Coordinates of C-alpha atoms in Angstrom, one line a residue:
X162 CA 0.0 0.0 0.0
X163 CA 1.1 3.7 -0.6
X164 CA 3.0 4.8 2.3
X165 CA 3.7 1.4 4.0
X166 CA 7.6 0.6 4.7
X167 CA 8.5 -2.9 4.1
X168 CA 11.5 -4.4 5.6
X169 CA 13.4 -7.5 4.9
X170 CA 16.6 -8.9 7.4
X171 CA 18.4 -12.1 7.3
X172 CA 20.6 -14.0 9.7
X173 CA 22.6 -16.8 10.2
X174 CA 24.7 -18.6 13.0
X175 CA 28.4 -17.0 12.3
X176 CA 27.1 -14.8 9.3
X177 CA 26.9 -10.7 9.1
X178 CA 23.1 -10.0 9.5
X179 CA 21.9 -8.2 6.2
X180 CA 18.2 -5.8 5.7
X181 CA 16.7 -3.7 3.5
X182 CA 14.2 -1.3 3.5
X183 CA 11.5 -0.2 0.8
X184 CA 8.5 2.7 1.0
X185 CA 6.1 2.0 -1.7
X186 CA 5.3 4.9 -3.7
X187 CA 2.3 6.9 -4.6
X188 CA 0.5 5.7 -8.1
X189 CA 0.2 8.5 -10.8
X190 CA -2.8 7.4 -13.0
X191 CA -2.4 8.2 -16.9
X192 CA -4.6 9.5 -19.0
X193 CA -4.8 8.5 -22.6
X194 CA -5.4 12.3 -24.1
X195 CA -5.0 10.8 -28.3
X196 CA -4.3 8.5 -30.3
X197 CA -3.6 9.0 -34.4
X198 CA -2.3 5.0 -36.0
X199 CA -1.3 7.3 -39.3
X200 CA 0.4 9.8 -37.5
X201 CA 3.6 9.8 -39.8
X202 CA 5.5 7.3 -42.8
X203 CA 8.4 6.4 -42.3
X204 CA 11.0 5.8 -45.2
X205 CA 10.3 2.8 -46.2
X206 CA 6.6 2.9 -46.0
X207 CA 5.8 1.6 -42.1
X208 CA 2.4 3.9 -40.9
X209 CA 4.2 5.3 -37.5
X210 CA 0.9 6.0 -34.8
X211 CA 1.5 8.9 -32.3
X212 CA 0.0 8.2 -29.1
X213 CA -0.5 11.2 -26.3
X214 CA -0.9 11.1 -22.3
X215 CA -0.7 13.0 -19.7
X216 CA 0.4 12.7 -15.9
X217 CA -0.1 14.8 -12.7
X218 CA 3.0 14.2 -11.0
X219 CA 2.7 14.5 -7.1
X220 CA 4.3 17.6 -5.5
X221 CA 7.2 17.9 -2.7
X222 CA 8.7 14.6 -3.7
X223 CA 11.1 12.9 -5.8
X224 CA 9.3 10.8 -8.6
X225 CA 10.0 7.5 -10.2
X226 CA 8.3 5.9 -13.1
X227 CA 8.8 2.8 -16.0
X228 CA 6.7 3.0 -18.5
X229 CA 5.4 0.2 -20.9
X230 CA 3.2 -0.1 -24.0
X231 CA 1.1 -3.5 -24.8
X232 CA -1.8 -4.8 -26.5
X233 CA -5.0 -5.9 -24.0
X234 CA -7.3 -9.0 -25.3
X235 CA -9.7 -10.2 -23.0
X236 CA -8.4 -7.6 -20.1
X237 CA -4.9 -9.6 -20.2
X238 CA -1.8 -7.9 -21.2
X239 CA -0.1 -9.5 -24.3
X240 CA 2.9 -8.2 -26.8
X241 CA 5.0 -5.7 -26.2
X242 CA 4.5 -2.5 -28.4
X243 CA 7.9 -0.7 -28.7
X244 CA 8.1 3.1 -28.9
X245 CA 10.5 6.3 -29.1
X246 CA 10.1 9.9 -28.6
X247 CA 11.8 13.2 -28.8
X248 CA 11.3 14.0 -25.0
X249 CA 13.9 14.0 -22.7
X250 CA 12.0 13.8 -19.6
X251 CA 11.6 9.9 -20.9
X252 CA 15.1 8.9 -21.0
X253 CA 15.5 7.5 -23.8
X254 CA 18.6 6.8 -25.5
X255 CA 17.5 4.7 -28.8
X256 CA 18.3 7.1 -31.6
X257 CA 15.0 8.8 -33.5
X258 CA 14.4 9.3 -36.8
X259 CA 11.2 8.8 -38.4
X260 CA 12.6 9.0 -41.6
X261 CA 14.8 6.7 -41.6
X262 CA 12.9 3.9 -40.8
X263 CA 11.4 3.3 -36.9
X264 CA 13.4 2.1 -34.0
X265 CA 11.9 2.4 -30.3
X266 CA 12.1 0.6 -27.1
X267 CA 9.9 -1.6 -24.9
X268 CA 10.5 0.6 -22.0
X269 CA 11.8 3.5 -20.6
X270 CA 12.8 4.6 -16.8
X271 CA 12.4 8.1 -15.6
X272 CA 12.5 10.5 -13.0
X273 CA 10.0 13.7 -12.5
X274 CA 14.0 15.8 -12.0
X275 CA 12.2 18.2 -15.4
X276 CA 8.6 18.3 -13.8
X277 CA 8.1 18.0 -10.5
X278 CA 4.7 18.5 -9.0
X279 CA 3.4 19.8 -12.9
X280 CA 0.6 18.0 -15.1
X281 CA 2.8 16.9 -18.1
X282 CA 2.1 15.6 -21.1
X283 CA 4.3 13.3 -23.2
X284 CA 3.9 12.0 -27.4
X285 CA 4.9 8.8 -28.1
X286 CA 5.8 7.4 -31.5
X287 CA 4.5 3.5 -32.3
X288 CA 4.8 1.6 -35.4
X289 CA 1.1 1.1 -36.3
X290 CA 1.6 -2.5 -37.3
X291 CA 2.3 -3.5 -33.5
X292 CA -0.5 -1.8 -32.3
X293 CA -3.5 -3.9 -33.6
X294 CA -6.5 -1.2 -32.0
X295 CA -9.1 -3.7 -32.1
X296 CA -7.1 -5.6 -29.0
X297 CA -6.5 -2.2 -27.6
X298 CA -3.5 -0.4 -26.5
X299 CA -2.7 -0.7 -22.7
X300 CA -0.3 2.0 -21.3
X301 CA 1.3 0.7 -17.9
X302 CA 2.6 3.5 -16.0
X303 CA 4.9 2.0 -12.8
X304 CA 5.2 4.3 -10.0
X305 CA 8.7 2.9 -8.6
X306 CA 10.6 3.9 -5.4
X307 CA 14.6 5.2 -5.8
X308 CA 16.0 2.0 -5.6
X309 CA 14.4 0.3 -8.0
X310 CA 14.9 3.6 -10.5
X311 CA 18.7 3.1 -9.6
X312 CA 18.8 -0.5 -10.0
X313 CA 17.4 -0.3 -12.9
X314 CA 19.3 2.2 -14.7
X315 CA 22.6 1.3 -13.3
X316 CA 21.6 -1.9 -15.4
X317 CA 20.7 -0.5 -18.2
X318 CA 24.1 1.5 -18.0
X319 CA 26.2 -2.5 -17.7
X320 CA 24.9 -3.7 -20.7
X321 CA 25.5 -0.5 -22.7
X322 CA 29.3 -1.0 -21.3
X323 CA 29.5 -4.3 -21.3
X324 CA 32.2 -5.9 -23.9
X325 CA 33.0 -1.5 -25.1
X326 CA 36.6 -1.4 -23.8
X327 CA 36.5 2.4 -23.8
X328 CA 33.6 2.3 -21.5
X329 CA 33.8 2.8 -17.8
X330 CA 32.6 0.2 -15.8
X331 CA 29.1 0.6 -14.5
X332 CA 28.2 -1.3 -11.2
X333 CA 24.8 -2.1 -10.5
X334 CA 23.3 -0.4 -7.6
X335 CA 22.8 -2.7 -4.8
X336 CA 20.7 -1.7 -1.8
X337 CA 21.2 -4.9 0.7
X338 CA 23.4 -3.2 3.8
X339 CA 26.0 -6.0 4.0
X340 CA 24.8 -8.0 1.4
X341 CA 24.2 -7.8 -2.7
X342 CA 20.6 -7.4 -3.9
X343 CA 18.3 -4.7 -4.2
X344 CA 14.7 -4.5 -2.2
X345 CA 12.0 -2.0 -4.5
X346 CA 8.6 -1.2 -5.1
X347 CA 6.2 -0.2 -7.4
X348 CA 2.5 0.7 -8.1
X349 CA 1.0 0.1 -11.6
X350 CA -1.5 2.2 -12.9
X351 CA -3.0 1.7 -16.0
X352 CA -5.0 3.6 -19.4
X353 CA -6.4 1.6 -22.3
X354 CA -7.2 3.5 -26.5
X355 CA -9.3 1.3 -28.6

């Protein structure tokens, strides 16, 4: 529940005693504001669907999100529908250009660091073809505590690195006192366009 500190701890005859600790964040509901499947062409043909939402992000605090696209049949959540955009509140680091043909990702970590405590709205690019409208198009909006925002794009930041040998090395964040792991939480909220 929002508010509500979870704690783990572990112990063993003749071992160091390890914890962690968690508050679980407030969820941000989003709201579906458009969606356009012929937005743009690409290059080589592709229809490229622009999708819009909007959040109200909660004042006086530090905010964490992931956010996801899928298809919905039957109220389950199904295929993946990968996305891009130009905004750089969303983090992400796929290259975009329409023109050249679409590339995207199947999800994106963020922080609220460019809009704290504002309603913002964000525009999403889709290649139409993955987005089959009749089975809807489910946007998953994770409300995620720091840790798992850290974990997560410390990650992200290893397997960029990993096998570059110009890179610098990129440890993943570990939150475990005296131990390796990480202890996070999240609340999903959830908009559906058909």
């Amino acid at each position: 529940h929002t508010g509500n500190t979870y704690s783990i701890s572990a112990n063993g005859a003749g071992l160091i005693p390890v914890s962690a600790t968690t508050v679980c964040p407030e969820a941000v509901q989003p709201v579906i504001t458009s969606y356009n499947p012929d937005a743009y062409t690409d290059d080589f043909g592709n229809q490229l669907g622009e999708l819009k939402f909007t959040i109200n992000d909660p004042d006086l605090q530090e905010n964490y999100y992931e956010l996801q696209l899928g298809t919905s049949q039957a109220g389950a959540e199904n295929g993946l529908i990968y996305f891009n955009s130009t905004d750089p509140a969303l983090n992400i680091q796929q290259p975009f250009n329409i023109g050249g043909g679409f590339s995207g990702v199947g999800h994106t970590i963020f922080s609220d660091q460019l809009f704290n405590g504002e309603s913002r709205s964000f525009t999403l690019v889709i290649a139409s073809y993955q987005a089959d409208i009749s089975n809807g198009i489910v946007l998953k909006l994770s409300s995620t505590d720091r840790s798992f925002f850290l974990y997560t794009q410390s990650l992200m930041n290893q397997q960029e690195a990993e096998g570059n040998p110009f890179a610098e090395p990129a440890p993943v964040f570990n939150n475990i006192e005296n131990g390796y792991g990480i202890l996070g939480s999240m609340v999903v909220a959830r908009d559906t366009v058909f």
